[in-house]
């Protein structure tokens, strides 16, 4: 009988963020070995320092020094080629992967309005549950690979992830606030704007929830060592929800 072909899915190391980090770290170690350990081993073998071994090579002093320089040049050149691979792995591949993971909870932003629309719920006092999960993939990854992050990479990758995610978050909030304002206008025109539990309208509760959420997200950003004021998306989130600051103050007085 004919053999049954088995399709084995191709393995792509750049599809898993953990694999990308591991490969980048191994390249970093190889780079260090080439510019330090390997260079020392090769030059000491090809160009021995003791007089007796030097004679066995049948090379003059000037030739030995030339060989040393060539070996050093070749290794340094190879090392230079690795640098962009490592930085690309972190600042491009890892950033894209973590941005995708961190952006998934943002789909819950539009659900904030439904939580308070015609439900007679009291005003919110806590951030939405989804907010704590936004940066969780980044936090978990950072905790796992903090000791294996190449020195030349620094925190730039975290900054980029948060910039991308914050931008998407601010767009989602902006769209929701626009919807809330349109609803407010419709209710005003129909003269049916009702005051609900806690002396707030449904729309005001939505705005207050968005305000609490952006405060929690801002705190999460600080937890990973990035200054919120350096992120355009977070600044915009603050501006978008600033109107609800007075509503928050009202709840604190009670």
XYZ file of N, CA and C in Angstrom:
762
model
N 0.835 -1.196 0.000
C 0.000 0.000 0.000
C 0.872 1.249 0.000
N 0.319 2.278 -0.572
C 1.079 3.531 -0.649
C 1.232 4.136 0.733
N 2.382 4.681 0.973
C 2.622 5.296 2.267
C 1.809 6.570 2.401
N 1.252 6.748 3.565
C 0.446 7.935 3.821
C 1.370 9.092 4.196
N 1.250 10.158 3.448
C 2.089 11.327 3.721
C 1.585 12.054 4.955
N 2.474 12.413 5.827
C 2.095 13.142 7.030
C 2.622 14.563 6.913
N 1.700 15.511 6.988
C 2.091 16.917 6.911
C 2.558 17.392 8.281
N 3.802 17.720 8.359
C 4.350 18.251 9.611
C 4.471 19.761 9.467
N 3.751 20.495 10.305
C 3.809 21.960 10.186
C 5.218 22.494 10.352
N 5.555 23.451 9.536
C 6.896 24.043 9.595
C 7.083 24.793 10.910
N 8.256 24.664 11.463
C 8.576 25.379 12.698
C 9.219 26.712 12.356
N 8.608 27.777 12.823
C 9.144 29.116 12.600
C 9.453 29.732 13.958
N 10.725 29.868 14.256
C 11.115 30.354 15.581
C 10.646 31.769 15.858
N 10.418 32.548 14.804
C 10.031 33.946 15.030
C 8.538 34.134 15.268
N 7.798 33.037 15.428
C 6.364 33.154 15.700
C 6.064 33.086 17.196
N 7.017 32.581 17.991
C 6.821 32.485 19.436
C 7.770 33.455 20.129
N 7.194 34.318 20.951
C 7.995 35.368 21.574
C 9.097 34.789 22.454
N 8.835 33.655 23.103
C 9.852 33.035 23.951
C 11.033 32.532 23.110
N 10.722 31.952 21.956
C 11.781 31.456 21.082
C 12.637 32.599 20.544
N 11.985 33.701 20.229
C 12.716 34.875 19.723
C 13.704 35.367 20.780
N 13.224 35.444 22.027
C 14.088 35.920 23.117
C 15.268 34.985 23.340
N 15.013 33.677 23.270
C 16.071 32.696 23.484
C 17.122 32.789 22.376
N 16.680 32.866 21.127
C 17.608 32.968 19.997
C 18.440 34.246 20.111
N 17.786 35.347 20.440
C 18.491 36.626 20.566
C 19.539 36.567 21.677
N 19.194 35.882 22.776
C 20.144 35.772 23.886
C 21.338 34.905 23.506
N 21.078 33.831 22.770
C 22.168 32.966 22.328
C 23.087 33.700 21.350
N 22.513 34.542 20.518
C 23.335 35.361 19.619
C 24.194 36.341 20.412
N 23.614 36.865 21.495
C 24.351 37.792 22.353
C 25.544 37.092 23.007
N 25.308 35.873 23.481
C 26.390 35.102 24.097
C 27.474 34.787 23.061
N 27.037 34.393 21.857
C 27.996 34.084 20.789
C 28.818 35.317 20.435
N 28.148 36.457 20.416
C 28.836 37.716 20.120
C 29.924 37.993 21.156
N 29.583 37.798 22.421
C 30.552 38.015 23.506
C 31.715 37.041 23.406
N 31.401 35.787 23.091
C 32.455 34.774 22.956
C 33.407 35.115 21.814
N 32.847 35.575 20.716
C 33.676 35.878 19.549
C 34.611 37.046 19.793
N 34.112 38.046 20.485
C 34.927 39.250 20.692
C 35.846 39.140 21.912
N 35.664 38.084 22.720
C 36.507 37.938 23.906
C 37.172 36.550 23.942
N 36.386 35.542 24.301
C 36.952 34.193 24.477
C 37.564 33.638 23.195
N 36.782 33.658 22.104
C 37.274 33.090 20.844
C 38.488 33.845 20.324
N 38.421 35.165 20.410
C 39.534 35.989 19.925
C 40.809 35.652 20.674
N 40.670 35.517 21.986
C 41.838 35.195 22.805
C 42.376 33.802 22.469
N 41.462 32.830 22.289
C 41.875 31.451 22.006
C 42.552 31.342 20.649
N 41.971 32.002 19.645
C 42.525 31.920 18.285
C 43.879 32.617 18.188
N 43.953 33.808 18.736
C 45.212 34.560 18.636
C 46.333 33.900 19.438
N 45.983 33.297 20.580
C 47.023 32.642 21.377
C 47.507 31.359 20.711
N 46.626 30.745 19.882
C 47.014 29.525 19.168
C 47.813 29.855 17.909
N 47.300 30.798 17.133
C 47.962 31.173 15.884
C 49.198 32.018 16.145
N 49.076 32.849 17.163
C 50.189 33.755 17.470
C 50.604 33.565 18.933
N 51.250 32.475 19.281
C 51.634 32.206 20.673
C 52.543 33.297 21.229
N 52.406 33.519 22.496
C 53.181 34.599 23.119
C 54.583 34.159 23.553
N 54.754 32.873 23.868
C 56.082 32.446 24.320
C 57.032 32.251 23.128
N 58.266 32.494 23.370
C 59.289 32.501 22.313
C 59.411 31.144 21.623
N 59.388 30.055 22.403
C 59.578 28.711 21.837
C 58.484 28.375 20.828
N 57.220 28.685 21.197
C 56.086 28.397 20.311
C 56.119 29.298 19.090
N 56.599 30.494 19.270
C 56.691 31.433 18.142
C 57.626 30.881 17.068
N 58.752 30.269 17.516
C 59.706 29.726 16.554
C 59.093 28.592 15.747
N 58.196 27.812 16.385
C 57.575 26.664 15.713
C 56.633 27.087 14.592
N 56.150 28.327 14.646
C 55.227 28.805 13.608
C 55.968 29.227 12.345
N 57.281 29.412 12.462
C 58.109 29.833 11.325
C 57.658 31.174 10.748
N 57.073 32.013 11.588
C 56.661 33.350 11.151
C 57.474 34.402 11.885
N 57.712 35.476 11.192
C 58.439 36.577 11.816
C 57.512 37.288 12.787
N 58.083 38.127 13.605
C 57.292 38.884 14.587
C 56.245 39.745 13.906
N 56.640 40.370 12.799
C 55.698 41.236 12.079
C 54.561 40.423 11.452
N 54.892 39.222 10.964
C 53.869 38.354 10.365
C 52.883 37.854 11.424
N 53.411 37.541 12.587
C 52.553 37.090 13.683
C 51.574 38.186 14.092
N 52.064 39.405 14.179
C 51.199 40.524 14.541
C 50.145 40.769 13.463
N 50.534 40.574 12.199
C 49.596 40.753 11.097
C 48.488 39.695 11.156
N 48.870 38.460 11.465
C 47.893 37.374 11.591
C 46.926 37.670 12.744
N 47.496 38.159 13.841
C 46.660 38.521 14.998
C 45.631 39.574 14.612
N 46.076 40.587 13.878
C 45.176 41.664 13.462
C 44.085 41.154 12.524
N 44.449 40.242 11.614
C 43.473 39.694 10.666
C 42.400 38.884 11.409
N 42.851 38.028 12.342
C 41.916 37.218 13.128
C 40.969 38.100 13.919
N 41.540 39.130 14.523
C 40.721 40.066 15.306
C 39.713 40.782 14.419
N 40.143 41.200 13.230
C 39.280 41.920 12.301
C 38.117 41.052 11.830
N 38.418 39.770 11.513
C 37.380 38.844 11.035
C 36.325 38.605 12.111
N 36.779 38.364 13.333
C 35.844 38.105 14.424
C 35.014 39.340 14.758
N 35.628 40.495 14.761
C 34.911 41.732 15.062
C 33.876 42.038 13.985
N 34.224 41.742 12.736
C 33.296 41.978 11.635
C 32.085 41.057 11.761
N 32.335 39.806 12.108
C 31.242 38.853 12.305
C 30.362 39.281 13.473
N 30.999 39.787 14.516
C 30.270 40.259 15.681
C 29.390 41.448 15.318
N 29.907 42.322 14.493
C 29.144 43.500 14.058
C 27.883 43.092 13.303
N 27.968 42.004 12.548
C 26.809 41.517 11.794
C 25.709 40.992 12.713
N 26.063 40.559 13.911
C 25.069 40.016 14.844
C 24.266 41.098 15.541
N 24.865 42.238 15.735
C 24.212 43.321 16.477
C 22.829 43.664 15.911
N 22.709 43.911 14.599
C 21.378 44.248 14.071
C 20.384 43.091 14.178
N 20.864 41.841 14.186
C 19.964 40.700 14.344
C 19.336 40.696 15.730
N 20.155 40.989 16.731
C 19.666 41.014 18.115
C 18.687 42.166 18.323
N 19.048 43.344 17.873
C 18.169 44.500 18.054
C 16.874 44.341 17.262
N 16.954 43.745 16.073
C 15.748 43.502 15.270
C 14.836 42.507 15.982
N 15.425 41.503 16.591
C 14.634 40.495 17.298
C 13.823 41.116 18.426
N 14.447 42.021 19.171
C 13.763 42.638 20.310
C 12.883 43.815 19.903
N 13.434 44.729 19.140
C 12.712 45.972 18.834
C 11.701 45.843 17.703
N 11.699 44.705 17.024
C 10.740 44.492 15.940
C 9.873 43.267 16.214
N 10.496 42.079 16.242
C 9.740 40.831 16.373
C 9.053 40.696 17.733
N 9.802 40.912 18.799
C 9.223 40.804 20.143
C 8.196 41.897 20.379
N 8.479 43.092 19.910
C 7.534 44.209 20.055
C 6.218 43.894 19.346
N 6.283 43.397 18.127
C 5.071 43.082 17.372
C 4.269 41.975 18.051
N 4.971 40.957 18.537
C 4.297 39.833 19.182
C 3.601 40.264 20.471
N 4.297 40.989 21.326
C 3.716 41.420 22.597
C 2.631 42.470 22.394
N 2.803 43.314 21.393
C 1.769 44.313 21.095
C 0.467 43.620 20.717
N 0.575 42.580 19.923
C -0.603 41.817 19.518
C -1.283 41.179 20.726
N -0.489 40.591 21.620
C -1.058 39.948 22.809
C -1.703 40.966 23.750
N -1.023 42.072 23.968
C -1.519 43.086 24.906
C -2.749 43.834 24.370
N -2.915 43.827 23.063
C -4.029 44.565 22.460
C -5.352 43.802 22.512
N -5.289 42.504 22.723
C -6.505 41.689 22.702
C -7.557 42.129 23.719
N -7.185 42.450 24.980
C -8.195 42.871 25.953
C -8.883 44.197 25.611
N -8.313 44.972 24.698
C -8.873 46.276 24.362
C -10.243 46.169 23.694
N -10.582 44.982 23.205
C -11.904 44.793 22.604
C -13.002 44.980 23.651
N -12.618 44.893 24.930
C -13.592 45.045 26.017
C -13.956 46.498 26.280
N -13.221 47.438 25.701
C -13.495 48.861 25.938
C -14.915 49.220 25.509
N -15.320 48.758 24.349
C -16.657 49.097 23.846
C -17.760 48.536 24.741
N -17.440 47.515 25.523
C -18.438 46.915 26.411
C -18.713 47.736 27.656
N -17.883 48.741 27.919
C -18.078 49.590 29.103
C -19.425 50.295 29.041
N -19.803 50.762 27.875
C -21.087 51.465 27.729
C -22.256 50.542 28.047
N -22.193 49.303 27.555
C -23.287 48.357 27.783
C -23.444 48.022 29.262
N -22.360 48.144 30.018
C -22.402 47.822 31.439
C -23.335 48.753 32.206
N -23.436 50.002 31.751
C -24.222 50.990 32.485
C -25.466 51.480 31.740
N -25.570 51.158 30.484
C -26.709 51.634 29.713
C -27.999 50.951 30.159
N -28.904 51.729 30.768
C -30.221 51.253 31.185
C -30.147 50.062 32.154
N -29.138 50.013 32.983
C -29.007 48.899 33.930
C -29.261 49.319 35.374
N -29.333 50.618 35.633
C -29.570 51.138 36.973
C -28.468 50.729 37.969
N -27.268 50.495 37.435
C -26.138 50.166 38.301
C -25.653 51.412 39.037
N -25.044 51.230 40.211
C -24.463 52.385 40.910
C -23.209 52.849 40.175
N -22.730 54.059 40.438
C -21.519 54.563 39.787
C -20.331 53.652 40.092
N -19.408 53.491 39.160
C -18.249 52.619 39.376
C -17.294 53.178 40.416
N -16.634 52.274 41.129
C -15.634 52.686 42.122
C -14.306 51.969 41.901
N -14.298 51.017 40.961
C -13.103 50.250 40.668
C -12.873 50.214 39.150
N -11.620 50.031 38.725
C -11.364 49.909 37.284
C -11.975 48.628 36.734
N -12.223 48.600 35.442
C -12.764 47.408 34.792
C -11.757 46.257 34.910
N -12.253 45.025 35.062
C -11.357 43.869 35.217
C -10.369 43.690 34.063
N -10.785 44.064 32.839
C -9.919 43.814 31.684
C -8.634 44.647 31.707
N -8.645 45.768 32.409
C -7.498 46.689 32.385
C -6.230 46.025 32.938
N -6.392 45.248 34.008
C -5.231 44.598 34.620
C -4.596 43.567 33.698
N -5.359 43.086 32.721
C -4.836 42.049 31.828
C -4.161 42.617 30.576
N -4.269 43.918 30.348
C -3.707 44.505 29.127
C -2.204 44.286 29.036
N -1.482 44.686 30.057
C -0.016 44.571 30.025
C 0.504 43.293 30.672
N -0.387 42.365 31.005
C 0.059 41.131 31.649
C 1.065 40.339 30.795
N 0.832 40.199 29.476
C 1.817 39.472 28.661
C 3.202 40.116 28.706
N 3.233 41.445 28.697
C 4.516 42.154 28.755
C 5.176 41.943 30.111
N 4.385 42.039 31.188
C 4.937 41.873 32.536
C 5.491 40.466 32.736
N 4.746 39.466 32.283
C 5.190 38.078 32.435
C 6.470 37.831 31.640
N 6.497 38.362 30.420
C 7.673 38.188 29.570
C 8.879 38.889 30.187
N 8.688 40.091 30.669
C 9.777 40.874 31.263
C 10.334 40.173 32.500
N 9.437 39.586 33.301
C 9.869 38.873 34.512
C 10.704 37.653 34.147
N 10.307 36.961 33.073
C 11.009 35.746 32.655
C 12.371 36.039 32.043
N 12.450 37.120 31.244
C 13.671 37.382 30.477
C 14.448 38.617 30.924
N 14.140 39.124 32.108
C 14.850 40.311 32.607
C 16.357 40.082 32.685
N 16.757 38.875 33.072
C 18.186 38.568 33.206
C 18.813 38.129 31.887
N 17.974 38.007 30.848
C 18.481 37.581 29.541
C 18.166 38.612 28.456
N 18.038 39.850 28.888
C 17.833 40.936 27.936
C 19.195 41.516 27.565
N 19.553 41.493 26.282
C 20.862 42.009 25.864
C 21.077 43.451 26.338
N 22.252 43.760 26.842
C 22.530 45.113 27.357
C 22.241 46.219 26.350
N 22.522 45.955 25.067
C 22.331 47.000 24.063
C 20.858 47.280 23.770
N 19.975 46.398 24.218
C 18.541 46.556 23.956
C 17.896 47.512 24.951
N 18.241 47.357 26.239
C 17.683 48.224 27.264
C 16.172 48.097 27.391
N 15.490 49.226 27.596
C 14.034 49.241 27.763
C 13.304 49.746 26.521
N 14.026 49.922 25.430
C 13.394 50.477 24.230
C 12.230 49.617 23.759
N 12.367 48.299 23.858
C 11.307 47.392 23.401
C 10.032 47.578 24.223
N 10.190 47.771 25.541
C 9.015 47.986 26.401
C 8.327 49.300 26.045
N 9.126 50.313 25.813
C 8.597 51.620 25.427
C 7.770 51.495 24.156
N 8.285 50.754 23.186
C 7.588 50.608 21.910
C 6.276 49.846 22.060
N 6.289 48.770 22.851
C 5.061 47.991 23.070
C 3.994 48.872 23.702
N 4.380 49.600 24.733
C 3.416 50.440 25.453
C 2.927 51.583 24.570
N 3.799 52.120 23.746
C 3.374 53.181 22.824
C 2.301 52.673 21.865
N 2.523 51.490 21.302
C 1.572 50.908 20.354
C 0.244 50.579 21.034
N 0.318 49.929 22.177
C -0.894 49.520 22.888
C -1.670 50.737 23.377
N -0.963 51.729 23.897
C -1.619 52.945 24.400
C -2.314 53.701 23.276
N -1.693 53.720 22.122
C -2.296 54.379 20.965
C -3.618 53.700 20.594
N -3.611 52.380 20.576
C -4.835 51.633 20.250
C -5.892 51.832 21.331
N -5.453 51.860 22.573
C -6.369 52.063 23.694
C -7.034 53.438 23.594
N -6.248 54.463 23.308
C -6.795 55.823 23.217
C -7.788 55.947 22.065
N -7.522 55.253 20.950
C -8.450 55.280 19.813
C -9.769 54.632 20.206
N -9.705 53.502 20.919
C -10.923 52.802 21.344
C -11.739 53.658 22.300
N -11.060 54.331 23.234
C -11.749 55.197 24.195
C -12.347 56.411 23.489
N -11.604 56.973 22.557
C -12.094 58.133 21.808
C -13.367 57.784 21.043
N -13.382 56.619 20.425
C -14.556 56.184 19.676
C -15.752 55.977 20.612
N -15.504 55.393 21.783
C -16.587 55.156 22.733
C -17.138 56.466 23.276
N -16.261 57.411 23.597
C -16.703 58.705 24.114
C -17.539 59.444 23.064
N -17.142 59.320 21.793
C -17.922 59.943 20.716
C -19.323 59.349 20.665
N -19.425 58.052 20.861
C -20.726 57.384 20.880
C -21.548 57.843 22.077
N -20.891 57.962 23.236
C -21.567 58.413 24.452
C -22.111 59.829 24.272
N -21.335 60.698 23.640
C -21.765 62.081 23.432
C -22.956 62.154 22.476
N -22.928 61.301 21.455
C -24.069 61.275 20.534
C -25.336 60.816 21.257
N -25.167 59.872 22.151
C -26.313 59.388 22.939
C -26.824 60.481 23.857
N -25.896 61.228 24.462
C -26.292 62.338 25.344
C -27.120 63.364 24.592
N -26.665 63.705 23.409
C -27.386 64.694 22.604
C -28.780 64.198 22.245
N -28.868 62.923 21.903
C -30.171 62.354 21.553
C -31.116 62.404 22.743
N -30.600 62.098 23.926
C -31.433 62.115 25.126
C -31.855 63.538 25.484
N -30.947 64.494 25.300
C -31.287 65.889 25.590
C -32.391 66.377 24.670
N -32.264 66.033 23.401
C -33.255 66.465 22.424
C -34.628 65.888 22.711
N -34.644 64.680 23.253
C -35.927 64.043 23.544
C -36.415 64.349 24.950
N -35.582 65.086 25.675
C -35.907 65.469 27.045
C -36.190 64.246 27.914
N -35.371 63.214 27.729
C -35.583 61.980 28.498
C -34.339 61.601 29.293
N -33.457 62.569 29.487
C -32.224 62.282 30.229
C -32.577 62.021 31.691
N -32.318 60.803 32.145
C -32.714 60.420 33.490
C -31.523 60.383 34.436
N -31.768 60.763 35.671
C -30.744 60.620 36.693
C -30.921 59.257 37.334
N -29.851 58.521 37.375
C -29.933 57.157 37.871
C -29.372 57.070 39.299
N -29.117 55.859 39.765
C -28.581 55.633 41.107
C -27.270 56.390 41.289
N -27.176 57.085 42.420
C -25.949 57.811 42.699
C -25.943 59.217 42.132
N -27.045 59.665 41.557
C -27.138 61.025 41.021
C -26.400 61.214 39.722
N -26.047 60.146 39.022
C -25.353 60.230 37.728
C -26.191 59.589 36.641
N -26.051 60.157 35.447
C -26.701 59.537 34.304
C -25.898 58.314 33.878
N -26.463 57.496 33.047
C -25.748 56.320 32.540
C -24.459 56.730 31.833
N -24.541 57.769 31.036
C -23.369 58.223 30.280
C -22.264 58.750 31.195
N -22.656 59.403 32.279
C -21.652 59.891 33.231
C -20.949 58.720 33.921
N -21.695 57.661 34.162
C -21.089 56.465 34.767
C -20.072 55.839 33.810
N -20.403 55.854 32.519
C -19.471 55.337 31.518
C -18.200 56.165 31.525
N -18.347 57.466 31.547
C -17.182 58.359 31.547
C -16.334 58.154 32.800
N -17.008 57.983 33.946
C -16.292 57.753 35.192
C -15.521 56.428 35.130
N -16.141 55.413 34.535
C -15.470 54.118 34.408
C -14.221 54.235 33.528
N -14.339 54.960 32.447
C -13.186 55.159 31.556
C -12.072 55.912 32.271
N -12.460 56.834 33.144
C -11.471 57.592 33.923
C -10.729 56.664 34.890
N -11.478 55.817 35.587
C -10.857 54.874 36.521
C -9.961 53.882 35.787
N -10.405 53.494 34.605
C -9.628 52.531 33.818
C -8.297 53.113 33.361
N -8.322 54.361 32.894
C -7.062 54.955 32.413
C -6.100 55.193 33.560
N -6.615 55.459 34.756
C -5.740 55.615 35.936
C -5.051 54.294 36.265
N -5.814 53.205 36.174
C -5.255 51.882 36.452
C -4.220 51.497 35.398
N -4.518 51.801 34.143
C -3.579 51.487 33.065
C -2.292 52.290 33.229
N -2.420 53.525 33.591
C -1.261 54.389 33.820
C -0.386 53.812 34.934
N -1.023 53.294 35.969
C -0.296 52.691 37.081
C 0.437 51.427 36.621
N -0.193 50.662 35.733
C 0.430 49.446 35.205
C 1.680 49.772 34.405
N 1.627 50.878 33.688
C 2.785 51.310 32.893
C 3.942 51.676 33.818
N 3.630 52.350 34.916
C 4.664 52.708 35.883
C 5.293 51.453 36.491
N 4.479 50.406 36.655
C 4.960 49.158 37.257
C 6.050 48.485 36.417
N 6.024 48.706 35.104
C 7.034 48.076 34.238
C 8.217 49.005 33.976
N 8.271 50.112 34.725
C 9.445 50.984 34.653
C 9.447 51.996 33.533
N 8.282 52.288 32.973
C 8.185 53.283 31.909
C 7.415 54.496 32.422
N 7.897 55.689 32.113
C 7.225 56.914 32.557
C 6.008 57.189 31.682
N 4.813 57.212 32.270
C 3.578 57.422 31.493
C 3.580 58.721 30.696
N 4.190 59.749 31.250
C 4.184 61.049 30.577
C 4.993 61.042 29.289
N 5.801 59.981 29.094
C 6.594 59.880 27.869
C 5.840 59.155 26.759
N 4.636 58.688 27.057
C 3.837 57.920 26.100
C 2.670 58.766 25.591
N 2.676 59.070 24.306
C 1.646 59.936 23.719
C 0.244 59.383 23.924
N 0.074 58.074 23.791
C -1.247 57.468 23.944
C -1.804 57.625 25.343
N -0.935 57.556 26.348
C -1.392 57.710 27.735
C -1.757 59.158 28.021
N -0.978 60.068 27.472
C -1.307 61.493 27.617
C -2.682 61.770 27.007
N -2.935 61.175 25.846
C -4.226 61.371 25.185
C -5.356 60.750 25.990
N -5.114 59.582 26.582
C -6.129 58.950 27.424
C -6.505 59.866 28.588
N -5.494 60.499 29.170
C -5.750 61.424 30.266
C -6.600 62.603 29.825
N -6.322 63.109 28.623
C -7.081 64.237 28.092
C -8.523 63.830 27.779
N -8.680 62.629 27.232
C -10.010 62.151 26.854
C -10.915 61.935 28.065
N -10.325 61.525 29.171
C -11.125 61.200 30.358
C -11.088 62.281 31.439
N -10.404 63.380 31.166
C -10.251 64.444 32.169
C -11.588 64.998 32.638
N -12.564 65.007 31.753
C -13.889 65.547 32.086
C -14.520 64.804 33.262
N -14.161 63.528 33.422
C -14.769 62.711 34.478
C -14.062 62.861 35.816
N -13.000 63.657 35.868
C -12.276 63.839 37.136
C -13.192 64.409 38.212
N -14.069 65.331 37.824
C -15.001 65.923 38.787
C -16.009 64.891 39.289
N -16.388 63.964 38.422
C -17.306 62.895 38.838
C -16.623 61.994 39.861
N -15.324 61.729 39.633
C -14.569 60.916 40.572
C -14.489 61.606 41.931
N -14.273 62.904 41.923
C -14.206 63.657 43.171
C -15.519 63.587 43.938
N -16.628 63.595 43.196
C -17.931 63.484 43.835
C -18.068 62.173 44.587
N -17.602 61.095 43.982
C -17.722 59.792 44.623
C -16.823 59.683 45.855
N -15.721 60.453 45.874
C -14.804 60.407 47.003
C -15.332 61.173 48.210
N -16.234 62.093 47.968
C -16.795 62.921 49.049
C -17.883 62.198 49.827
N -18.377 61.125 49.230
C -19.503 60.426 49.873
C -19.000 59.387 50.875
